[in-house]
PDB file of C-alpha atoms and ligand atoms in Angstrom:
ATOM      1  CA  MET V   9      72.166  61.065  56.788  1.00  0.00           C
ATOM      2  CA  TYR V  10      75.934  61.266  56.994  1.00  0.00           C
ATOM      3  CA  LYS V  11      78.191  60.412  54.127  1.00  0.00           C
ATOM      4  CA  GLN V  12      80.792  57.906  55.225  1.00  0.00           C
ATOM      5  CA  SER V  13      83.626  60.407  54.760  1.00  0.00           C
ATOM      6  CA  SER V  14      81.983  63.167  56.820  1.00  0.00           C
ATOM      7  CA  LEU V  15      81.035  60.689  59.555  1.00  0.00           C
ATOM      8  CA  ALA V  16      84.649  59.571  59.746  1.00  0.00           C
ATOM      9  CA  ARG V  17      85.726  63.209  60.063  1.00  0.00           C
ATOM     10  CA  VAL V  18      83.231  63.871  62.890  1.00  0.00           C
ATOM     11  CA  LEU V  19      84.342  60.729  64.728  1.00  0.00           C
ATOM     12  CA  ARG V  20      87.979  61.732  64.376  1.00  0.00           C
ATOM     13  CA  GLU V  21      87.177  65.179  65.774  1.00  0.00           C
ATOM     14  CA  MET V  22      85.454  63.548  68.727  1.00  0.00           C
ATOM     15  CA  GLU V  23      88.265  61.132  69.507  1.00  0.00           C
ATOM     16  CA  TYR V  24      91.252  63.361  68.867  1.00  0.00           C
ATOM     17  CA  ARG V  25      89.960  66.825  69.759  1.00  0.00           C
ATOM     18  CA  LEU V  26      86.750  66.886  71.769  1.00  0.00           C
ATOM     19  CA  PHE V  27      87.277  64.065  74.261  1.00  0.00           C
ATOM     20  CA  PRO V  28      90.893  64.890  75.213  1.00  0.00           C
ATOM     21  CA  THR V  29      90.337  68.657  75.204  1.00  0.00           C
ATOM     22  CA  LEU V  30      87.395  68.477  77.592  1.00  0.00           C
ATOM     23  CA  SER V  31      88.771  65.527  79.613  1.00  0.00           C
ATOM     24  CA  PHE V  32      85.754  63.317  78.997  1.00  0.00           C
ATOM     25  CA  GLU V  33      85.133  60.630  81.578  1.00  0.00           C
ATOM     26  CA  PRO V  34      84.280  57.175  80.145  1.00  0.00           C
ATOM     27  CA  VAL V  35      80.614  57.577  81.056  1.00  0.00           C
ATOM     28  CA  GLU V  36      80.513  60.961  79.289  1.00  0.00           C
ATOM     29  CA  ARG V  37      81.800  59.320  76.088  1.00  0.00           C
ATOM     30  CA  VAL V  38      79.146  56.622  76.331  1.00  0.00           C
ATOM     31  CA  LEU V  39      76.340  59.150  76.754  1.00  0.00           C
ATOM     32  CA  TYR V  40      77.661  61.477  74.083  1.00  0.00           C
ATOM     33  CA  TYR V  41      78.006  58.638  71.527  1.00  0.00           C
ATOM     34  CA  PHE V  42      74.558  57.326  72.447  1.00  0.00           C
ATOM     35  CA  LEU V  43      72.839  60.699  72.043  1.00  0.00           C
ATOM     36  CA  PHE V  44      74.817  61.387  68.849  1.00  0.00           C
ATOM     37  CA  ALA V  45      73.560  58.081  67.398  1.00  0.00           C
ATOM     38  CA  ARG V  46      69.964  58.802  68.397  1.00  0.00           C
ATOM     39  CA  THR V  47      70.021  62.278  66.833  1.00  0.00           C
ATOM     40  CA  HIS V  48      72.569  62.972  64.103  1.00  0.00           C
ATOM     41  CA  LEU V  49      72.942  59.387  62.870  1.00  0.00           C
ATOM     42  CA  ALA V  50      69.164  58.959  62.851  1.00  0.00           C
ATOM     43  CA  GLY V  51      68.760  62.165  60.861  1.00  0.00           C
ATOM     44  CA  LEU V  52      67.020  63.938  63.743  1.00  0.00           C
ATOM     45  CA  ARG V  53      67.784  67.281  65.337  1.00  0.00           C
ATOM     46  CA  THR V  54      66.402  66.280  68.753  1.00  0.00           C
ATOM     47  CA  VAL V  55      65.212  63.145  70.510  1.00  0.00           C
ATOM     48  CA  ARG V  56      62.925  62.880  73.535  1.00  0.00           C
ATOM     49  CA  LEU V  57      64.343  60.597  76.219  1.00  0.00           C
ATOM     50  CA  SER V  58      64.166  60.321  80.017  1.00  0.00           C
ATOM     51  CA  LEU V  59      67.251  59.756  82.148  1.00  0.00           C
ATOM     52  CA  PRO V  60      66.074  56.231  83.159  1.00  0.00           C
ATOM     53  CA  GLN V  61      65.713  55.389  79.440  1.00  0.00           C
ATOM     54  CA  ILE V  62      69.208  56.685  78.742  1.00  0.00           C
ATOM     55  CA  ALA V  63      70.606  54.797  81.737  1.00  0.00           C
ATOM     56  CA  LYS V  64      68.961  51.555  80.635  1.00  0.00           C
ATOM     57  CA  ALA V  65      70.125  51.893  77.030  1.00  0.00           C
ATOM     58  CA  THR V  66      73.696  52.652  78.036  1.00  0.00           C
ATOM     59  CA  HIS V  67      73.852  50.072  80.842  1.00  0.00           C
ATOM     60  CA  CYS V  68      74.758  52.534  83.557  1.00  0.00           C
ATOM     61  CA  SER V  69      72.980  53.630  86.727  1.00  0.00           C
ATOM     62  CA  CYS V  70      70.578  56.581  86.749  1.00  0.00           C
ATOM     63  CA  PHE V  71      73.004  58.301  89.100  1.00  0.00           C
ATOM     64  CA  LEU V  72      75.913  58.013  86.660  1.00  0.00           C
ATOM     65  CA  ALA V  73      73.710  58.974  83.693  1.00  0.00           C
ATOM     66  CA  ARG V  74      72.585  62.096  85.540  1.00  0.00           C
ATOM     67  CA  HIS V  75      76.147  62.936  86.530  1.00  0.00           C
ATOM     68  CA  ALA V  76      77.425  62.527  82.958  1.00  0.00           C
ATOM     69  CA  SER V  77      74.551  64.496  81.448  1.00  0.00           C
ATOM     70  CA  LEU V  78      75.234  67.305  83.902  1.00  0.00           C
ATOM     71  CA  LEU V  79      78.888  67.444  82.830  1.00  0.00           C
ATOM     72  CA  LEU V  80      78.007  67.221  79.138  1.00  0.00           C
ATOM     73  CA  ARG V  81      75.509  70.050  79.501  1.00  0.00           C
ATOM     74  CA  ALA V  82      77.990  72.147  81.448  1.00  0.00           C
ATOM     75  CA  LYS V  83      80.582  71.628  78.700  1.00  0.00           C
ATOM     76  CA  GLY V  84      78.101  72.719  76.045  1.00  0.00           C
ATOM     77  CA  CYS V  85      78.107  69.302  74.346  1.00  0.00           C
ATOM     78  CA  VAL V  86      74.413  68.501  74.752  1.00  0.00           C
ATOM     79  CA  ARG V  87      71.280  70.450  75.562  1.00  0.00           C
ATOM     80  CA  ALA V  88      68.198  69.160  77.344  1.00  0.00           C
ATOM     81  CA  SER V  89      65.047  71.233  77.043  1.00  0.00           C
ATOM     82  CA  HIS V  90      61.239  71.047  77.168  1.00  0.00           C
ATOM     83  CA  SER V  91      61.257  68.489  79.985  1.00  0.00           C
ATOM     84  CA  ASN V  92      58.036  66.712  80.846  1.00  0.00           C
ATOM     85  CA  LYS V  93      56.970  63.371  82.335  1.00  0.00           C
ATOM     86  CA  THR V  94      58.295  61.434  79.352  1.00  0.00           C
ATOM     87  CA  GLY V  95      61.723  63.036  79.383  1.00  0.00           C
ATOM     88  CA  SER V  96      63.622  65.930  77.840  1.00  0.00           C
ATOM     89  CA  LEU V  97      64.375  66.935  74.286  1.00  0.00           C
ATOM     90  CA  TRP V  98      68.070  66.203  73.764  1.00  0.00           C
ATOM     91  CA  GLU V  99      70.164  68.006  71.207  1.00  0.00           C
ATOM     92  CA  VAL V 100      73.813  67.171  70.507  1.00  0.00           C
ATOM     93  CA  SER V 101      76.420  69.700  69.409  1.00  0.00           C
ATOM     94  CA  LEU V 102      79.203  68.529  67.132  1.00  0.00           C
ATOM     95  CA  PRO V 103      82.892  68.982  68.030  1.00  0.00           C
ATOM     96  CA  ARG V 104      83.332  71.934  65.659  1.00  0.00           C
ATOM     97  CA  GLN V 105      80.394  73.736  67.261  1.00  0.00           C
ATOM     98  CA  ILE V 106      81.692  73.034  70.768  1.00  0.00           C
ATOM     99  CA  LEU V 107      85.360  73.791  70.125  1.00  0.00           C
ATOM    100  CA  GLY V 108      84.799  76.939  68.123  1.00  0.00           C
ATOM    101  CA  PRO V 109      87.917  78.942  67.242  1.00  0.00           C
ATOM    102  CA  GLY V 110      87.380  81.541  69.960  1.00  0.00           C
ATOM    103  CA  ARG V 111      86.955  79.135  72.873  1.00  0.00           C
ATOM    104  CA  ARG V 112      90.103  78.061  74.652  1.00  0.00           C
ATOM    105  CA  ARG V 113      90.525  74.722  76.348  1.00  0.00           C
ATOM    106  CA  ALA V 114      91.110  76.189  79.801  1.00  0.00           C
ATOM    107  CA  GLN V 115      88.000  78.365  79.546  1.00  0.00           C
ATOM    108  CA  LEU V 116      85.868  75.401  78.582  1.00  0.00           C
ATOM    109  CA  ARG V 117      87.113  73.228  81.423  1.00  0.00           C
ATOM    110  CA  ARG V 118      86.675  76.047  83.922  1.00  0.00           C
ATOM    111  CA  SER V 119      83.118  76.751  82.852  1.00  0.00           C
ATOM    112  CA  ALA V 120      82.270  73.052  83.115  1.00  0.00           C
ATOM    113  CA  PHE V 121      83.457  72.845  86.702  1.00  0.00           C
ATOM    114  CA  ASP V 122      81.891  76.170  87.638  1.00  0.00           C
ATOM    115  CA  ALA V 123      78.526  74.849  86.543  1.00  0.00           C
ATOM    116  CA  LEU V 124      78.649  71.920  88.973  1.00  0.00           C
ATOM    117  CA  ASP V 125      76.355  72.522  91.939  1.00  0.00           C
ATOM    118  CA  CYS V 126      78.383  71.146  94.849  1.00  0.00           C
ATOM    119  CA  SER V 127      75.424  71.312  97.217  1.00  0.00           C
ATOM    120  CA  THR V 128      73.292  68.911  95.161  1.00  0.00           C
ATOM    121  CA  ASP V 129      75.622  66.851  92.956  1.00  0.00           C
ATOM    122  CA  ARG V 130      76.767  63.894  95.069  1.00  0.00           C
ATOM    123  CA  LEU V 131      80.092  63.338  93.314  1.00  0.00           C
ATOM    124  CA  ALA V 132      80.905  67.035  93.567  1.00  0.00           C
ATOM    125  CA  ARG V 133      80.126  66.913  97.312  1.00  0.00           C
ATOM    126  CA  LEU V 134      82.482  63.963  97.733  1.00  0.00           C
ATOM    127  CA  ALA V 135      85.152  65.818  95.762  1.00  0.00           C
ATOM    128  CA  ILE V 136      84.879  68.811  98.120  1.00  0.00           C
ATOM    129  CA  LEU V 137      85.230  66.543 101.172  1.00  0.00           C
ATOM    130  CA  ARG V 138      88.268  64.914  99.594  1.00  0.00           C
ATOM    131  CA  ARG V 139      89.832  68.296  98.798  1.00  0.00           C
ATOM    132  CA  GLU V 140      89.764  69.306 102.484  1.00  0.00           C
ATOM    133  CA  ARG V 141      91.514  66.017 103.382  1.00  0.00           C
ATOM    134  CA  GLY V 142      89.690  65.480 106.639  1.00  0.00           C
ATOM    135  CA  PHE V 143      90.339  68.953 108.071  1.00  0.00           C
ATOM    136  CA  CYS V 144      87.791  71.683 108.746  1.00  0.00           C
ATOM    137  CA  PHE V 145      88.409  74.475 106.221  1.00  0.00           C
ATOM    138  CA  TYR V 146      88.055  77.117 108.959  1.00  0.00           C
ATOM    139  CA  CYS V 147      89.468  75.808 112.257  1.00  0.00           C
ATOM    140  CA  LEU V 148      91.737  73.090 110.795  1.00  0.00           C
ATOM    141  CA  GLN V 149      90.512  70.526 113.327  1.00  0.00           C
ATOM    142  CA  ARG V 150      90.460  66.978 112.072  1.00  0.00           C
ATOM    143  CA  VAL V 151      86.934  65.814 111.445  1.00  0.00           C
ATOM    144  CA  THR V 152      85.626  62.529 110.087  1.00  0.00           C
ATOM    145  CA  ARG V 153      84.182  62.528 106.598  1.00  0.00           C
ATOM    146  CA  ASN V 154      80.778  61.515 107.958  1.00  0.00           C
ATOM    147  CA  ALA V 155      80.736  64.448 110.371  1.00  0.00           C
ATOM    148  CA  MET V 156      81.889  67.037 107.821  1.00  0.00           C
ATOM    149  CA  VAL V 157      79.319  69.412 106.420  1.00  0.00           C
ATOM    150  CA  LEU V 158      79.385  71.666 103.371  1.00  0.00           C
ATOM    151  CA  ASP V 159      79.408  75.398 103.923  1.00  0.00           C
ATOM    152  CA  HIS V 160      78.915  78.295 101.516  1.00  0.00           C
ATOM    153  CA  VAL V 161      81.827  80.686 102.173  1.00  0.00           C
ATOM    154  CA  VAL V 162      79.804  83.592 100.808  1.00  0.00           C
ATOM    155  CA  PRO V 163      76.370  82.642 102.147  1.00  0.00           C
ATOM    156  CA  ARG V 164      73.599  82.034  99.655  1.00  0.00           C
ATOM    157  CA  VAL V 165      71.580  84.862 101.224  1.00  0.00           C
ATOM    158  CA  ARG V 166      74.476  87.164 100.243  1.00  0.00           C
ATOM    159  CA  GLY V 167      74.473  85.885  96.685  1.00  0.00           C
ATOM    160  CA  GLY V 168      77.114  83.164  97.072  1.00  0.00           C
ATOM    161  CA  GLY V 169      77.027  80.375  94.496  1.00  0.00           C
ATOM    162  CA  SER V 170      77.365  76.629  94.931  1.00  0.00           C
ATOM    163  CA  SER V 171      80.405  75.983  92.747  1.00  0.00           C
ATOM    164  CA  PHE V 172      83.677  74.600  94.081  1.00  0.00           C
ATOM    165  CA  ARG V 173      84.891  78.222  94.337  1.00  0.00           C
ATOM    166  CA  ASN V 174      82.455  78.962  97.149  1.00  0.00           C
ATOM    167  CA  VAL V 175      81.760  75.658  98.880  1.00  0.00           C
ATOM    168  CA  VAL V 176      84.049  74.146 101.520  1.00  0.00           C
ATOM    169  CA  ALA V 177      83.832  71.270 103.973  1.00  0.00           C
ATOM    170  CA  CYS V 178      83.986  72.140 107.660  1.00  0.00           C
ATOM    171  CA  CYS V 179      83.175  70.823 111.119  1.00  0.00           C
ATOM    172  CA  PRO V 180      79.558  71.092 112.353  1.00  0.00           C
ATOM    173  CA  GLU V 181      80.613  73.601 115.016  1.00  0.00           C
ATOM    174  CA  CYS V 182      82.103  76.066 112.504  1.00  0.00           C
ATOM    175  CA  ASN V 183      79.148  75.596 110.200  1.00  0.00           C
ATOM    176  CA  PHE V 184      76.768  76.404 113.072  1.00  0.00           C
ATOM    177  CA  LYS V 185      78.752  79.390 114.370  1.00  0.00           C
ATOM    178  CA  LYS V 186      79.509  80.964 111.006  1.00  0.00           C
ATOM    179  CA  ARG V 187      75.963  80.955 109.670  1.00  0.00           C
ATOM    180  CA  THR V 188      75.570  83.979 107.375  1.00  0.00           C
ATOM    181  CA  ARG V 189      78.733  85.772 108.533  1.00  0.00           C
ATOM    182  CA  ARG V 190      81.598  86.764 106.272  1.00  0.00           C
ATOM    183  CA  ALA V 191      84.346  84.131 106.252  1.00  0.00           C
ATOM    184  CA  ALA V 192      87.257  86.512 106.965  1.00  0.00           C
ATOM    185  CA  GLY V 193      85.527  87.911 110.087  1.00  0.00           C
ATOM    186  CA  PHE V 194      84.663  84.430 111.252  1.00  0.00           C
ATOM    187  CA  LEU V 195      88.298  83.304 110.845  1.00  0.00           C
ATOM    188  CA  ARG V 196      89.404  86.323 112.881  1.00  0.00           C
ATOM    189  CA  ASP V 197      87.131  85.205 115.731  1.00  0.00           C
ATOM    190  CA  ILE V 198      88.573  81.696 115.648  1.00  0.00           C
ATOM    191  CA  TYR V 199      92.080  83.185 115.758  1.00  0.00           C
ATOM    192  CA  ARG V 200      91.198  85.431 118.693  1.00  0.00           C
ATOM    193  CA  SER V 201      89.737  82.501 120.581  1.00  0.00           C
ATOM    194  CA  GLY V 202      93.123  80.766 120.264  1.00  0.00           C
ATOM    195  CA  ARG V 203      91.982  77.916 118.036  1.00  0.00           C
ATOM    196  CA  LEU V 204      94.236  79.123 115.192  1.00  0.00           C
ATOM    197  CA  THR V 205      97.834  80.344 115.462  1.00  0.00           C
ATOM    198  CA  ALA V 206      98.827  83.578 113.706  1.00  0.00           C
ATOM    199  CA  ALA V 207     100.471  81.548 110.936  1.00  0.00           C
ATOM    200  CA  GLU V 208      97.398  79.360 110.520  1.00  0.00           C
ATOM    201  CA  PHE V 209      95.157  82.428 110.441  1.00  0.00           C
ATOM    202  CA  ALA V 210      97.249  83.971 107.648  1.00  0.00           C
ATOM    203  CA  GLN V 211      97.247  80.656 105.798  1.00  0.00           C
ATOM    204  CA  ARG V 212      93.445  80.412 106.063  1.00  0.00           C
ATOM    205  CA  LEU V 213      92.985  83.944 104.717  1.00  0.00           C
ATOM    206  CA  ALA V 214      95.237  83.045 101.789  1.00  0.00           C
ATOM    207  CA  ALA V 215      93.184  79.883 101.251  1.00  0.00           C
ATOM    208  CA  LEU V 216      90.037  82.017 101.056  1.00  0.00           C
ATOM    209  CA  THR V 217      91.602  84.095  98.294  1.00  0.00           C
ATOM    210  CA  ARG V 218      92.786  81.018  96.412  1.00  0.00           C
ATOM    211  CA  LEU V 219      89.346  79.470  96.747  1.00  0.00           C
ATOM    212  CA  ALA V 220      87.627  82.524  95.255  1.00  0.00           C
ATOM    213  CA  ARG V 221      90.134  82.525  92.381  1.00  0.00           C
ATOM    214  CA  GLY V 222      89.243  78.911  91.603  1.00  0.00           C
ATOM    215  CA  GLN V 223      92.715  77.683  92.538  1.00  0.00           C
ATOM    216  CA  LEU V 224      91.512  75.133  95.114  1.00  0.00           C
ATOM    217  CA  ARG V 225      90.245  72.744  92.515  1.00  0.00           C
ATOM    218  CA  ILE V 226      88.340  69.523  92.869  1.00  0.00           C
ATOM    219  CA  SER V 227      88.764  66.371  90.849  1.00  0.00           C
ATOM    220  CA  LEU V 228      85.831  64.146  90.091  1.00  0.00           C
ATOM    221  CA  PRO V 229      86.321  60.374  90.338  1.00  0.00           C
ATOM    222  CA  ARG V 230      86.747  58.646  87.009  1.00  0.00           C
TER     223      ARG V 230
HETATM  224 ZN1  LIG U 320      85.818  73.933 112.303  1.00  0.00          ZN
END
């Protein structure tokens, strides 16, 4: 068990270093504290829990619990392993282990976002739609949020990932026509067909580069 003084130190490191450095959302704090209490404070290294059990104990929906656990895992704060019907084995890393001397804040935040699968995580999908602000990423036509579809810029069959660096929102027509083609060639076709001006074409090519560099970021709702 923790001595009072070392517990106070760990809590201070959470509040003043870990949470602000990794931009914890409120639900992430709740889950992290909960799992910390069930492991470290209980003198255990791991605890077996299912997501519905965690959601019930923390008074949040299964959807939010899953979302928070995904972020916490991506940030290296918790690990879930050996999953079976009764849940996963959860292990909690302490702030000093997470914020080791060699790991910079920007790197940590980047790796957390890179780990989000925008094709399956609902909040990440919504964040991509919001980033495009109602315009198709390719042809720049306005399209309603309900009609927008997600597209892998580098297709999955070509090894493209599902992070925000490779997923955009576009109109159904562009999604259908592009298929497994390379994005730059597809944009050239749109330009030649007159649907993009020369300036828009150049701007779209630049957007492709910025996307791949991770500069077209998404922000998850708090
Ligand atoms: Zn389009």
